[in-house]
mmCIF file of C-alpha atoms in Angstrom:
data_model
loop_
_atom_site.group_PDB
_atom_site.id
_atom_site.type_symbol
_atom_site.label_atom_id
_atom_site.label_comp_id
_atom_site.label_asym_id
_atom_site.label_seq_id
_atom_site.Cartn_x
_atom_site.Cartn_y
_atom_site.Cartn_z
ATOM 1 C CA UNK W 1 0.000 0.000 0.000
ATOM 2 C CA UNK W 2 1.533 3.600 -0.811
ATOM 3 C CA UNK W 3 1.406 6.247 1.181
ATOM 4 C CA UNK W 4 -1.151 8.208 -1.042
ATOM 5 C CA UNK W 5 -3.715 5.404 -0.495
ATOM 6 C CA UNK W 6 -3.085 4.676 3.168
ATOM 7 C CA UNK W 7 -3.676 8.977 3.520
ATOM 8 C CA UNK W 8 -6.958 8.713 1.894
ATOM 9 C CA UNK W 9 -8.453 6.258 4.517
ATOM 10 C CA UNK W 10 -9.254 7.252 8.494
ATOM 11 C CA UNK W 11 -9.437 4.478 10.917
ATOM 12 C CA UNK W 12 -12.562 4.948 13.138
ATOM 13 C CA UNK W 13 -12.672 5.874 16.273
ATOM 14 C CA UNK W 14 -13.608 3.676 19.227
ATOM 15 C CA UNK W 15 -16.561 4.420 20.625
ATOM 16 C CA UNK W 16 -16.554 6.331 23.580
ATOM 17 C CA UNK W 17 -19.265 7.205 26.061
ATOM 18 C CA UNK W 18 -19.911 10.385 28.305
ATOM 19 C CA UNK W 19 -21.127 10.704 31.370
ATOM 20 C CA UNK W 20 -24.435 12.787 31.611
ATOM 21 C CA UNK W 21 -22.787 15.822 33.478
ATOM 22 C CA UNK W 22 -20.267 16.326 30.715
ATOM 23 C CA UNK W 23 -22.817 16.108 28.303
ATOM 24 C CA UNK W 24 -24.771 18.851 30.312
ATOM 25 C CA UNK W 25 -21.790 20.946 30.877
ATOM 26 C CA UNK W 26 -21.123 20.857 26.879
ATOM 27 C CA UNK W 27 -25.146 21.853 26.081
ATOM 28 C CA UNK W 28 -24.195 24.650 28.254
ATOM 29 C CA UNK W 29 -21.660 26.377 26.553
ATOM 30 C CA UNK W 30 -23.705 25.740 23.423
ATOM 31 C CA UNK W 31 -26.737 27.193 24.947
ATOM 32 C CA UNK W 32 -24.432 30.359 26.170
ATOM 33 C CA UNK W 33 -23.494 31.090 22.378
ATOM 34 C CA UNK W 34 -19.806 32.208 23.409
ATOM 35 C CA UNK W 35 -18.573 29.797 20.638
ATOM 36 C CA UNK W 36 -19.678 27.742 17.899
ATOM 37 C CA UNK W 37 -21.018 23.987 18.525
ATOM 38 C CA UNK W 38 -18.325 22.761 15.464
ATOM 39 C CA UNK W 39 -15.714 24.994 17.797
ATOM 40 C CA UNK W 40 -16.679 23.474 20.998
ATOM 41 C CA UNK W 41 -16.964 19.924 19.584
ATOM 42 C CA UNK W 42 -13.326 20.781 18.368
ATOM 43 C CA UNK W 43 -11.708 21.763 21.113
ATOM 44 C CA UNK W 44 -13.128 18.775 23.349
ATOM 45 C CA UNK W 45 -12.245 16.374 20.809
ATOM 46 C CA UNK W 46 -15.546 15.271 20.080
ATOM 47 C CA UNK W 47 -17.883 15.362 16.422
ATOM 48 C CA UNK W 48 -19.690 17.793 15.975
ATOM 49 C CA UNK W 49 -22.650 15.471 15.436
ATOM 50 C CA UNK W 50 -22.216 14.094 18.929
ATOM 51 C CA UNK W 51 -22.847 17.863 20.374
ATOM 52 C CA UNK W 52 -25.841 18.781 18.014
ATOM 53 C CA UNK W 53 -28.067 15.694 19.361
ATOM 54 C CA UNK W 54 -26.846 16.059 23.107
ATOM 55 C CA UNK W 55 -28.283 20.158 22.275
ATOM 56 C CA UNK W 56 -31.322 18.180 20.778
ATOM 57 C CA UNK W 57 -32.057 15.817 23.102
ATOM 58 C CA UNK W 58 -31.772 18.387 25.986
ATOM 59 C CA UNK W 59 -34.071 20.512 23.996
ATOM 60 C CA UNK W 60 -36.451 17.712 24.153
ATOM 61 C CA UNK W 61 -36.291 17.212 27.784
ATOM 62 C CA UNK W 62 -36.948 20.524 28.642
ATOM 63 C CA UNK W 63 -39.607 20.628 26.646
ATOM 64 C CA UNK W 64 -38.769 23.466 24.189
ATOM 65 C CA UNK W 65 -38.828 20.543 21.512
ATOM 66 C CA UNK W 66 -41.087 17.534 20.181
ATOM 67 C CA UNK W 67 -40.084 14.178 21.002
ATOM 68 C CA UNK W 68 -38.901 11.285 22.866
ATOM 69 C CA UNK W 69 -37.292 12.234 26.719
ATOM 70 C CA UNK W 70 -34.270 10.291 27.589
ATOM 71 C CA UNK W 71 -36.329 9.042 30.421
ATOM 72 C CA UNK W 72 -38.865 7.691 27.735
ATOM 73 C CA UNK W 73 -35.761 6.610 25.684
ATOM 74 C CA UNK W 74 -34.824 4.670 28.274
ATOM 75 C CA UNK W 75 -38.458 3.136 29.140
ATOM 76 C CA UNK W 76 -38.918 2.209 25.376
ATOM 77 C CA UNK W 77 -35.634 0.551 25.395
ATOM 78 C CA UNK W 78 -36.663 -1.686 28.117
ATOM 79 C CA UNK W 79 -39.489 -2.453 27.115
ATOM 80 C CA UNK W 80 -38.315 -3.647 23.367
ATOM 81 C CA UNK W 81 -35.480 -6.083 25.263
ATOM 82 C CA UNK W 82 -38.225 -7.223 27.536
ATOM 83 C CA UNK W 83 -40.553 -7.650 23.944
ATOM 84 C CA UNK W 84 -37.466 -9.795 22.232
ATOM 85 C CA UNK W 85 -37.289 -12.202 25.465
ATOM 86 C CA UNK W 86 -40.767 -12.664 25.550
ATOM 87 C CA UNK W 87 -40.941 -13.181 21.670
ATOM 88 C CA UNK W 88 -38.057 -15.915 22.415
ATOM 89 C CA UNK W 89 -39.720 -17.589 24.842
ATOM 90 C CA UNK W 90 -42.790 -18.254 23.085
ATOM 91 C CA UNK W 91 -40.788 -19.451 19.785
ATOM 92 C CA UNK W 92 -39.337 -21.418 22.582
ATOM 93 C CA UNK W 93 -42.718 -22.739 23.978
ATOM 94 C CA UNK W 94 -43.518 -23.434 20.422
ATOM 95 C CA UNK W 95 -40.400 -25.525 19.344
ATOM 96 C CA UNK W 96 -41.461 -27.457 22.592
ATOM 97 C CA UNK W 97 -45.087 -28.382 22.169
ATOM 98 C CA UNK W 98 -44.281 -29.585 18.485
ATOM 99 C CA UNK W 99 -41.711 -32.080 19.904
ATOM 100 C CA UNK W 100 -43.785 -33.162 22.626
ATOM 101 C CA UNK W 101 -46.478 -33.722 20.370
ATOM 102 C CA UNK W 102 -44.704 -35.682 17.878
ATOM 103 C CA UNK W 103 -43.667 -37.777 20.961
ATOM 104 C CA UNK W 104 -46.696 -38.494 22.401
ATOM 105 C CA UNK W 105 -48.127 -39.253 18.711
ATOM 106 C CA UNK W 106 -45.275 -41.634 18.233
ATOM 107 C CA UNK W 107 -45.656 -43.295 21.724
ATOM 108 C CA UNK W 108 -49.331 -43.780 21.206
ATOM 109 C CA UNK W 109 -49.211 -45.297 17.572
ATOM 110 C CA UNK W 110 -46.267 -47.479 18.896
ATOM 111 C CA UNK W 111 -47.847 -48.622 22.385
ATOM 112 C CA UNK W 112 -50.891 -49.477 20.621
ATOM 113 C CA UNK W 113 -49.672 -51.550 18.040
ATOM 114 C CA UNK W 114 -47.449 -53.298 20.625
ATOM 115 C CA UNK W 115 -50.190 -53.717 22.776
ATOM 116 C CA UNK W 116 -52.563 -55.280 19.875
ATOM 117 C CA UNK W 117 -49.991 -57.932 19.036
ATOM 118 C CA UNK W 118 -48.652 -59.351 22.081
ATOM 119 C CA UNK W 119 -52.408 -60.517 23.327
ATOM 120 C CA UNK W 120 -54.380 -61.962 20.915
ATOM 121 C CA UNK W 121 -57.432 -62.859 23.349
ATOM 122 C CA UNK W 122 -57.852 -60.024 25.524
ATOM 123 C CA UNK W 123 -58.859 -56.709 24.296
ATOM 124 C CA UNK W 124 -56.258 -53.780 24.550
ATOM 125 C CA UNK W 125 -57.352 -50.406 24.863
ATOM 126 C CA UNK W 126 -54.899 -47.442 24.553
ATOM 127 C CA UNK W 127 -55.961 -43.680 25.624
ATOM 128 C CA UNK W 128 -53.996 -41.658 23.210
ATOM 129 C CA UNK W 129 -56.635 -38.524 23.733
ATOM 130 C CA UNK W 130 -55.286 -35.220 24.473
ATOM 131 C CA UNK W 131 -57.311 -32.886 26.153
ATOM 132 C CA UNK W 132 -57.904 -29.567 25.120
ATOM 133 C CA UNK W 133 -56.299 -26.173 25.649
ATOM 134 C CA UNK W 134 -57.181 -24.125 28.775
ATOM 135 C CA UNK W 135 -59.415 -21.138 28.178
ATOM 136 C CA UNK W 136 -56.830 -18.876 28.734
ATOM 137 C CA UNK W 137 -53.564 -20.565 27.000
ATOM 138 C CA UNK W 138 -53.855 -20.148 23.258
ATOM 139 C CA UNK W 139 -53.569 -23.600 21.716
ATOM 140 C CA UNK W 140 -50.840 -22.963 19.825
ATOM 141 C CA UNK W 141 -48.962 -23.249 23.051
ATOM 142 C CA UNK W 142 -50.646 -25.477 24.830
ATOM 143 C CA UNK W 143 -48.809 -28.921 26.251
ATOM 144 C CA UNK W 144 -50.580 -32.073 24.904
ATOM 145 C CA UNK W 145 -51.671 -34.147 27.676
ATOM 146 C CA UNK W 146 -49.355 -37.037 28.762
ATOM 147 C CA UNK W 147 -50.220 -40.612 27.501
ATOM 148 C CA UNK W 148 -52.346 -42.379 29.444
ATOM 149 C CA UNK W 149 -51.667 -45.581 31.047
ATOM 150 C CA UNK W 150 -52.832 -49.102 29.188
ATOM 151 C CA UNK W 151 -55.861 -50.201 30.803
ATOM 152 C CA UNK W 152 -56.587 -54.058 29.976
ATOM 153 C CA UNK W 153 -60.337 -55.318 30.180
#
């Protein structure tokens, strides 16, 4: 690589984060108009990008703008991980009634045929039934019912 292509390309920077009092003490000197945001951005080392949503977003909080508080940020955050766990665990719940339903299919069609063959003179009968869902579980993840014992007569 020559030096006129390795001069063309920047390495990023690694992300950094602030703590909220220096982000309030940098809205401040914005908000006092003594300098520029691109000068202040420049001589804390920061983009000037950075400093025009911390101005925003304080904006926002105190109400002199439309939208989204941090403390609503924050809330709405929350409540999207909590949404993505929950969303999980039901694909979970899911993946787990379809196996134990092909089991208990499996057992029942097997036990029964077992059952049928090894007594020819007494009659074999197999409850394979699964009851229905609770009222308030959706059947899509609702447990089957366990197989039933083999009750001879």
């Amino acid at each position: 690589m020559s030096i006129m292509e390795s001069m063309g390309k920047k390495k990023p920077r690694p992300r950094r984060s602030f703590t909220s009092e220096f982000k309030a003490e940098i809205v401040e000197l914005c908000r006092r108009g003594d300098r520029s945001v691109g000068q202040i951005a420049k001589d804390f080392d920061l983009t000037e990008t950075a400093v025009r949503d911390w101005v925003k977003q304080a904006e926002v909080d105190a109400g002199e703008r439309d939208g989204l508080t941090s403390s609503e940020r924050e809330e709405l955050a929350a409540l999207r991980r909590e949404n993505r766990r929950l969303r999980e665990d039901v694909d979970i719940l899911k993946r787990a009634t379809a196996f134990f339903a092909k089991e208990t299919r499996w057992r029942c069609s097997r036990s029964s045929r077992r059952r049928s063959r090894a007594t020819t003179t007494s009659s074999v009968r197999v409850n394979c039934s699964r009851s229905p869902a609770p009222p308030s579980m959706p059947a899509a993840t609702a447990f089957p019912a366990p197989v039933r014992s083999v009750t001879w007569s």
